[in-house]
């Protein structure tokens, strides 16, 4: 009887521990996680922040990609050379798109960090966050005002105002969160240095409003200086760590951070919520994949009267005019879909994501945002024109870079594979080879296509379309191909070993081949 | 020593159990969930479907709301009466929007059901799902062709082709899944009736392609019949159960379904993944909230040369022309954000969602999709015109219905509260009263505004703007107000009880008041 009780107690204890673990690590939707009774008299009931963050990610991913719309709606006259029109009309808009994307992702990563510290929310924080979101969605517009009217200080003022208010709201969230410790991250909750954390985080968050305030003031006096200040604000998180490192090397001064400072450390290995990187990326991929169908649904339904007059009521003939648009849509949907598929496979194997990986992911996403535009261009010009060739090559370059940055995430993960990768996928295994093949497929194919179109200019369109058709099947056949290649490698390099336990032993020969 | 071993075994055993539980219920991102070694020779490694579904939800939510764009971009000339232009230009487009929304959500709920059966995926299924997604994103376009060219059978043919291919892909997914039982839902995996399930599900899924095939054939012979067939396909899931019920009552015939048939039963209480309803709703809310800023970013950056000529370089004066657009943006963002907030609070309290709740949620979302348009209209007309009044009243009606359907979800949940609601929020408690107040706030406020604008026509715009400003603060103050009201109710109805343990005892008096 006593033994049974003991077991029960142990069981209970272990279950409790498991439950705690579950709650902390897995972001589950269990009862305990979603709502716990309020721990303080008078405070409203706390909730899991999971859905609030998913909604914020969706909003921010839409806003990050919005500035591609003015780019893709730029009318390019087919009689001009593409290069010329690109240089004149598009270059500025593309620059705006890329910079907005960067700025919004900086805002996003600040948001991610904030809610890594504040892990639970209540109604007040949810409403504050919505206000913050509204201001973030307004950033792209202020930025495009800034670019269009470079002489006028109003754009920069508006931008600074938004950034200041966003910073202040985040500061309020931090103060509110530290006042109610049950909202905080578990690690900080049990930490002795809570006050230190609070001031450290506040110091970093308030840096942005202060710099923006200065930039706003300088915009009246000397505008270039305020641009410099804004640039510093945006890139500060990325240069702080190298600067500190240099400073420490030069002066020999050691930092006084408490051990295990995991948040707001600006170390490239600082963890960045994997779940949020995934949901932000999903949002961007989903919007980019559907960008062209949005245009098609709005603009490419022919006018009934026109169909009657010009095509004698033949709807199919009228629609065939839009053929290139549909092709572009399917091409871009398939490419974005497959790049998402690679991204999805990649993040299945990663256990922990760092700031550096987040940054590489941002670069990959920025290129993907430009994809629909590039695909649209490939079909807008007369066949075999120089324009068409260039549009195809631009598409290849964009896909290449999107793929290369995905590969870079993988390489970064490999550098600290013990922390960031699942066991079975580490360097040298079969799964590793398969993942590597998946990641390398698009860069290799587009590079080949690029050089082929350089050599065989006449058949560039055919080569490109062939590439579009082959790639999905290549992904389907990839696992088999990798298996065959590994078996061949094994036969060549270790012919002594038996073949039939190929699954377990591929690790060794593959390692040997590579080293 | 032996004792220690025992403990360890127990611990191990319990942990395993916990882990299983975690894996099955919580859709966690643990190692075991995300990738397990392949259970069959030759099959590729299986993965958690979590992210695939999130991506699909994002895609479908974008597509569901896309047809609002042609509506919102319809130019309404301010000198015409709104009602007239509404009737002529908008009515058709709004009908297209609503029907597309319905069709896409039907496709979405078929997708949800499918992946409630297939719980784990591999690369092949991921790629098949992407193909399925591509076809779903194409549905709105085929539908708008159908509506624009009602006499031409091409639109309906295209629609049928898409639906047939989608159905066939889903059938392939089901066959593939049942061939590899480790991909299936746990309940089906251990069920003895696996073959029955397989054919039951296939039968239901293949119904759609068969009906669409017939509709396609009839489109050549007698078009109205094919519309009827398509209508049957779309509404069949919703009328099957009532029909069967009637049939059973009339004939007295009993069904031969095995016990616990939880999937594809067409019962209104059939569970529909709560997580997916949430992520689909998040997608719709996020797109609707940003619809207006997309337009603003693209169209409302003034032309520098125009600013120089017309406004003498005064940017602020040039921007003030767009004032109404900005106001509309902020108004719609705040309203959509707060409706999301209510939705978020509502689904925090719900533990299990049913098909009926999903349907009500769809209706609520369909109204929310029209919100930005309504807000845009409120600012497009001259002040105190009849148009402005009507636009304001339309906005009120839209918000009212969006709120009412949210309330309906809550009421539906209350009917089977033991299964669908958390304990602490059930009928009669303080949390219940608070939730009810949250849900009732928007319907009450908009109803009041509607009637006030009917009476005080002159001040309609002021009343509306006042409403916009008050509501966010009302949400902030709601908890306090509910507390006071409950305390008052208690004082009035049970003055004998002491007040200071109000938190525990509010359940009783409130019940008494209501009954």
Coordinates of N, CA and C in Angstrom, one line a residue, chain B residues 175-289:
Chain B
X175 N -6.2 7.6 -50.3 CA -5.7 6.3 -50.6 C -4.3 6.1 -50.1
X176 N -3.5 7.1 -50.4 CA -2.1 7.1 -50.0 C -2.0 7.0 -48.5
X177 N -2.8 7.8 -47.8 CA -2.8 7.8 -46.3 C -3.2 6.4 -45.7
X178 N -4.2 5.8 -46.3 CA -4.7 4.5 -45.7 C -3.7 3.4 -46.1
X179 N -2.9 3.6 -47.1 CA -1.9 2.6 -47.5 C -0.7 2.7 -46.4
X180 N -0.5 3.8 -45.8 CA 0.5 4.0 -44.8 C -0.1 4.4 -43.5
X181 N -0.6 3.4 -42.8 CA -1.5 3.8 -41.6 C -0.8 4.7 -40.6
X182 N 0.6 4.7 -40.6 CA 1.2 5.6 -39.6 C 0.9 7.1 -39.8
X183 N 0.4 7.4 -41.0 CA 0.1 8.8 -41.3 C -1.3 9.1 -40.8
X184 N -2.1 8.1 -40.4 CA -3.5 8.4 -40.1 C -3.7 8.9 -38.7
X185 N -4.9 9.4 -38.4 CA -5.3 9.8 -37.1 C -5.2 8.6 -36.2
X186 N -4.8 8.9 -34.9 CA -4.6 7.8 -34.0 C -5.8 6.9 -33.8
X187 N -7.0 7.5 -33.7 CA -8.2 6.8 -33.5 C -8.5 5.8 -34.7
X188 N -8.3 6.2 -35.9 CA -8.5 5.4 -37.0 C -7.4 4.3 -37.1
X189 N -6.2 4.7 -36.7 CA -5.1 3.7 -36.7 C -5.4 2.5 -35.9
X190 N -6.0 2.7 -34.7 CA -6.3 1.6 -33.8 C -7.7 1.0 -34.1
X191 N -8.4 1.6 -35.0 CA -9.8 1.1 -35.2 C -9.8 -0.2 -36.0
X192 N -10.8 -1.0 -35.8 CA -10.9 -2.2 -36.5 C -11.6 -2.0 -37.9
X193 N -12.3 -0.9 -38.0 CA -13.1 -0.6 -39.2 C -12.3 0.2 -40.2
X194 N -11.0 0.1 -40.2 CA -10.2 1.0 -41.1 C -10.7 0.9 -42.6
X195 N -11.0 -0.3 -43.1 CA -11.4 -0.4 -44.5 C -12.7 0.3 -44.7
X196 N -13.6 0.2 -43.7 CA -14.9 0.9 -43.8 C -14.7 2.4 -43.8
X197 N -13.8 2.9 -42.9 CA -13.5 4.3 -42.9 C -13.0 4.8 -44.3
X198 N -12.1 4.0 -44.8 CA -11.5 4.3 -46.1 C -12.6 4.5 -47.2
X199 N -13.5 3.5 -47.3 CA -14.4 3.6 -48.4 C -15.5 4.7 -48.1
X200 N -15.8 4.8 -46.8 CA -16.8 5.9 -46.4 C -16.2 7.3 -46.8
X201 N -15.0 7.5 -46.4 CA -14.4 8.8 -46.7 C -14.2 9.0 -48.2
X202 N -13.8 8.0 -48.9 CA -13.6 8.1 -50.4 C -14.9 8.4 -51.0
X203 N -16.0 7.7 -50.6 CA -17.3 7.9 -51.2 C -17.7 9.3 -51.1
X204 N -17.5 9.9 -49.9 CA -17.9 11.3 -49.7 C -17.1 12.2 -50.5
X205 N -15.8 12.0 -50.5 CA -14.9 12.9 -51.3 C -15.2 12.8 -52.8
X206 N -15.4 11.6 -53.3 CA -15.6 11.5 -54.7 C -16.9 11.9 -55.2
X207 N -17.8 12.2 -54.2 CA -19.1 12.7 -54.6 C -19.0 14.0 -55.4
X208 N -18.0 14.9 -54.9 CA -17.8 16.2 -55.5 C -17.4 16.1 -57.0
X209 N -16.3 15.3 -57.3 CA -16.0 15.2 -58.7 C -17.1 14.6 -59.6
X210 N -17.8 13.7 -59.0 CA -18.9 13.1 -59.8 C -19.9 14.1 -60.2
X211 N -20.4 14.8 -59.1 CA -21.4 15.9 -59.4 C -20.9 16.9 -60.3
X212 N -19.6 17.3 -60.2 CA -19.0 18.4 -61.0 C -18.9 17.9 -62.4
X213 N -18.6 16.6 -62.6 CA -18.5 16.0 -63.9 C -19.9 16.1 -64.6
X214 N -20.9 15.7 -63.9 CA -22.3 15.8 -64.4 C -22.6 17.3 -64.8
X215 N -22.2 18.2 -63.8 CA -22.5 19.6 -64.1 C -21.8 20.1 -65.3
X216 N -20.6 19.6 -65.5 CA -19.8 20.0 -66.7 C -20.5 19.5 -68.0
X217 N -21.0 18.3 -67.9 CA -21.7 17.7 -69.1 C -23.0 18.5 -69.4
X218 N -23.8 18.7 -68.3 CA -25.0 19.4 -68.5 C -24.8 20.9 -68.9
X219 N -23.6 21.4 -68.7 CA -23.4 22.8 -69.1 C -23.5 23.0 -70.6
X220 N -23.3 21.9 -71.4 CA -23.5 21.9 -72.8 C -24.9 21.8 -73.2
X221 N -25.7 21.1 -72.4 CA -27.1 20.8 -72.7 C -28.0 21.9 -72.2
X222 N -28.0 22.0 -70.8 CA -29.0 22.9 -70.2 C -28.3 23.5 -69.0
X223 N -27.8 24.7 -69.1 CA -26.9 25.3 -68.1 C -27.6 25.4 -66.7
X224 N -28.8 25.9 -66.6 CA -29.4 26.0 -65.2 C -29.3 24.7 -64.4
X225 N -29.4 23.6 -65.1 CA -29.3 22.3 -64.4 C -27.9 22.1 -63.7
X226 N -26.9 22.6 -64.5 CA -25.6 22.4 -63.9 C -25.3 23.4 -62.8
X227 N -26.0 24.5 -62.8 CA -25.9 25.4 -61.6 C -26.6 24.7 -60.4
X228 N -27.7 24.1 -60.7 CA -28.4 23.4 -59.6 C -27.5 22.3 -59.0
X229 N -26.8 21.6 -59.9 CA -26.0 20.5 -59.5 C -24.8 21.0 -58.6
X230 N -24.2 22.2 -59.1 CA -23.1 22.8 -58.3 C -23.6 23.2 -56.9
X231 N -24.8 23.8 -56.9 CA -25.4 24.2 -55.7 C -25.6 23.1 -54.7
X232 N -26.0 21.9 -55.3 CA -26.2 20.7 -54.4 C -24.9 20.3 -53.8
X233 N -23.8 20.3 -54.7 CA -22.5 19.9 -54.2 C -22.0 20.8 -53.0
X234 N -22.3 22.1 -53.2 CA -21.8 23.0 -52.2 C -22.6 22.9 -50.9
X235 N -23.9 22.7 -51.0 CA -24.7 22.7 -49.8 C -24.9 21.3 -49.2
X236 N -24.5 20.3 -50.0 CA -24.8 18.9 -49.5 C -24.3 18.7 -48.1
X237 N -23.0 19.1 -47.8 CA -22.5 18.8 -46.5 C -23.4 19.4 -45.4
X238 N -24.1 20.5 -45.7 CA -24.9 21.2 -44.7 C -26.3 20.6 -44.6
X239 N -26.8 20.0 -45.7 CA -28.1 19.5 -45.6 C -28.2 18.0 -45.4
X240 N -27.1 17.3 -45.5 CA -27.1 15.8 -45.5 C -27.7 15.4 -44.1
X241 N -27.2 16.0 -43.0 CA -27.6 15.5 -41.7 C -29.1 15.7 -41.5
X242 N -29.6 17.0 -41.7 CA -31.1 17.1 -41.6 C -31.9 16.2 -42.5
X243 N -31.4 16.0 -43.7 CA -32.1 15.1 -44.6 C -32.2 13.7 -44.1
X244 N -31.0 13.2 -43.6 CA -30.9 11.9 -43.1 C -31.8 11.7 -41.9
X245 N -31.8 12.8 -41.1 CA -32.7 12.8 -39.9 C -34.1 12.6 -40.3
X246 N -34.5 13.4 -41.3 CA -35.9 13.4 -41.8 C -36.2 12.0 -42.3
X247 N -35.3 11.5 -43.1 CA -35.5 10.2 -43.7 C -35.6 9.1 -42.7
X248 N -34.8 9.2 -41.6 CA -34.8 8.2 -40.6 C -36.2 8.3 -39.9
X249 N -36.7 9.5 -39.6 CA -37.9 9.7 -39.0 C -39.1 9.2 -39.8
X250 N -39.0 9.4 -41.1 CA -40.1 9.0 -42.0 C -40.1 7.5 -42.2
X251 N -39.0 6.9 -42.5 CA -38.9 5.5 -42.8 C -38.7 4.6 -41.6
X252 N -38.1 5.3 -40.6 CA -37.7 4.5 -39.4 C -36.5 3.6 -39.6
X253 N -35.7 3.9 -40.6 CA -34.5 3.2 -41.0 C -33.3 3.7 -40.2
X254 N -32.6 2.8 -39.6 CA -31.4 3.2 -38.8 C -30.1 3.1 -39.7
X255 N -29.2 4.0 -39.4 CA -27.9 3.9 -40.1 C -27.0 2.8 -39.6
X256 N -26.1 2.4 -40.5 CA -25.2 1.3 -40.0 C -23.8 1.8 -39.8
X257 N -23.6 3.0 -39.3 CA -22.3 3.5 -39.1 C -21.7 2.9 -37.8
X258 N -20.4 2.5 -37.8 CA -19.9 2.0 -36.5 C -19.9 3.1 -35.5
X259 N -19.9 2.7 -34.2 CA -19.9 3.7 -33.1 C -18.7 4.6 -33.2
X260 N -18.9 5.8 -32.8 CA -17.8 6.8 -32.7 C -17.3 7.2 -34.0
X261 N -18.2 7.2 -35.0 CA -17.7 7.7 -36.3 C -17.6 9.2 -36.2
X262 N -16.3 9.6 -36.0 CA -16.1 11.1 -35.7 C -15.8 11.9 -36.9
X263 N -15.5 11.3 -38.1 CA -15.1 12.0 -39.2 C -16.1 11.8 -40.3
X264 N -16.3 12.9 -41.1 CA -17.2 12.8 -42.2 C -18.6 12.3 -41.9
X265 N -19.0 12.7 -40.7 CA -20.4 12.2 -40.3 C -21.4 13.2 -40.7
X266 N -21.0 14.4 -41.0 CA -22.0 15.5 -41.3 C -22.9 15.9 -40.2
X267 N -22.6 15.5 -39.0 CA -23.3 15.9 -37.9 C -22.9 17.3 -37.5
X268 N -23.8 18.2 -37.2 CA -23.4 19.6 -36.8 C -22.4 19.6 -35.7
X269 N -22.4 18.5 -34.8 CA -21.5 18.5 -33.7 C -20.2 17.8 -34.0
X270 N -20.0 17.4 -35.3 CA -18.7 16.9 -35.7 C -17.6 17.8 -35.4
X271 N -16.5 17.4 -34.7 CA -15.5 18.3 -34.4 C -14.8 18.9 -35.6
X272 N -14.5 20.1 -35.6 CA -13.7 20.8 -36.7 C -12.5 21.4 -36.0
X273 N -11.3 21.1 -36.4 CA -10.1 21.5 -35.7 C -10.1 22.9 -35.3
X274 N -10.0 23.1 -34.0 CA -10.1 24.5 -33.4 C -8.9 25.3 -33.9
X275 N -7.7 24.6 -33.9 CA -6.5 25.3 -34.3 C -6.6 25.9 -35.7
X276 N -7.3 25.1 -36.6 CA -7.3 25.6 -38.0 C -8.4 26.7 -38.2
X277 N -9.5 26.6 -37.4 CA -10.4 27.7 -37.5 C -9.7 29.0 -37.0
X278 N -8.9 28.8 -36.0 CA -8.2 30.0 -35.5 C -7.3 30.6 -36.5
X279 N -6.5 29.7 -37.1 CA -5.5 30.3 -38.0 C -6.1 30.8 -39.3
X280 N -7.2 30.1 -39.8 CA -7.9 30.7 -40.9 C -8.5 32.0 -40.6
X281 N -9.2 32.1 -39.4 CA -9.7 33.4 -39.0 C -8.6 34.5 -38.9
X282 N -7.5 34.1 -38.3 CA -6.4 35.1 -38.2 C -6.0 35.6 -39.5
X283 N -5.9 34.7 -40.5 CA -5.5 35.1 -41.8 C -6.5 36.1 -42.4
X284 N -7.8 35.8 -42.3 CA -8.8 36.7 -42.8 C -8.8 38.1 -42.1
X285 N -8.7 38.0 -40.8 CA -8.7 39.3 -40.0 C -7.5 40.1 -40.4
X286 N -6.3 39.4 -40.6 CA -5.1 40.2 -40.9 C -5.2 40.8 -42.3
X287 N -5.8 40.1 -43.3 CA -5.8 40.7 -44.6 C -6.8 41.8 -44.6
X288 N -8.0 41.6 -44.0 CA -9.0 42.6 -44.0 C -8.5 43.9 -43.3
X289 N -7.7 43.7 -42.2 CA -7.2 44.9 -41.5 C -6.2 45.7 -42.3

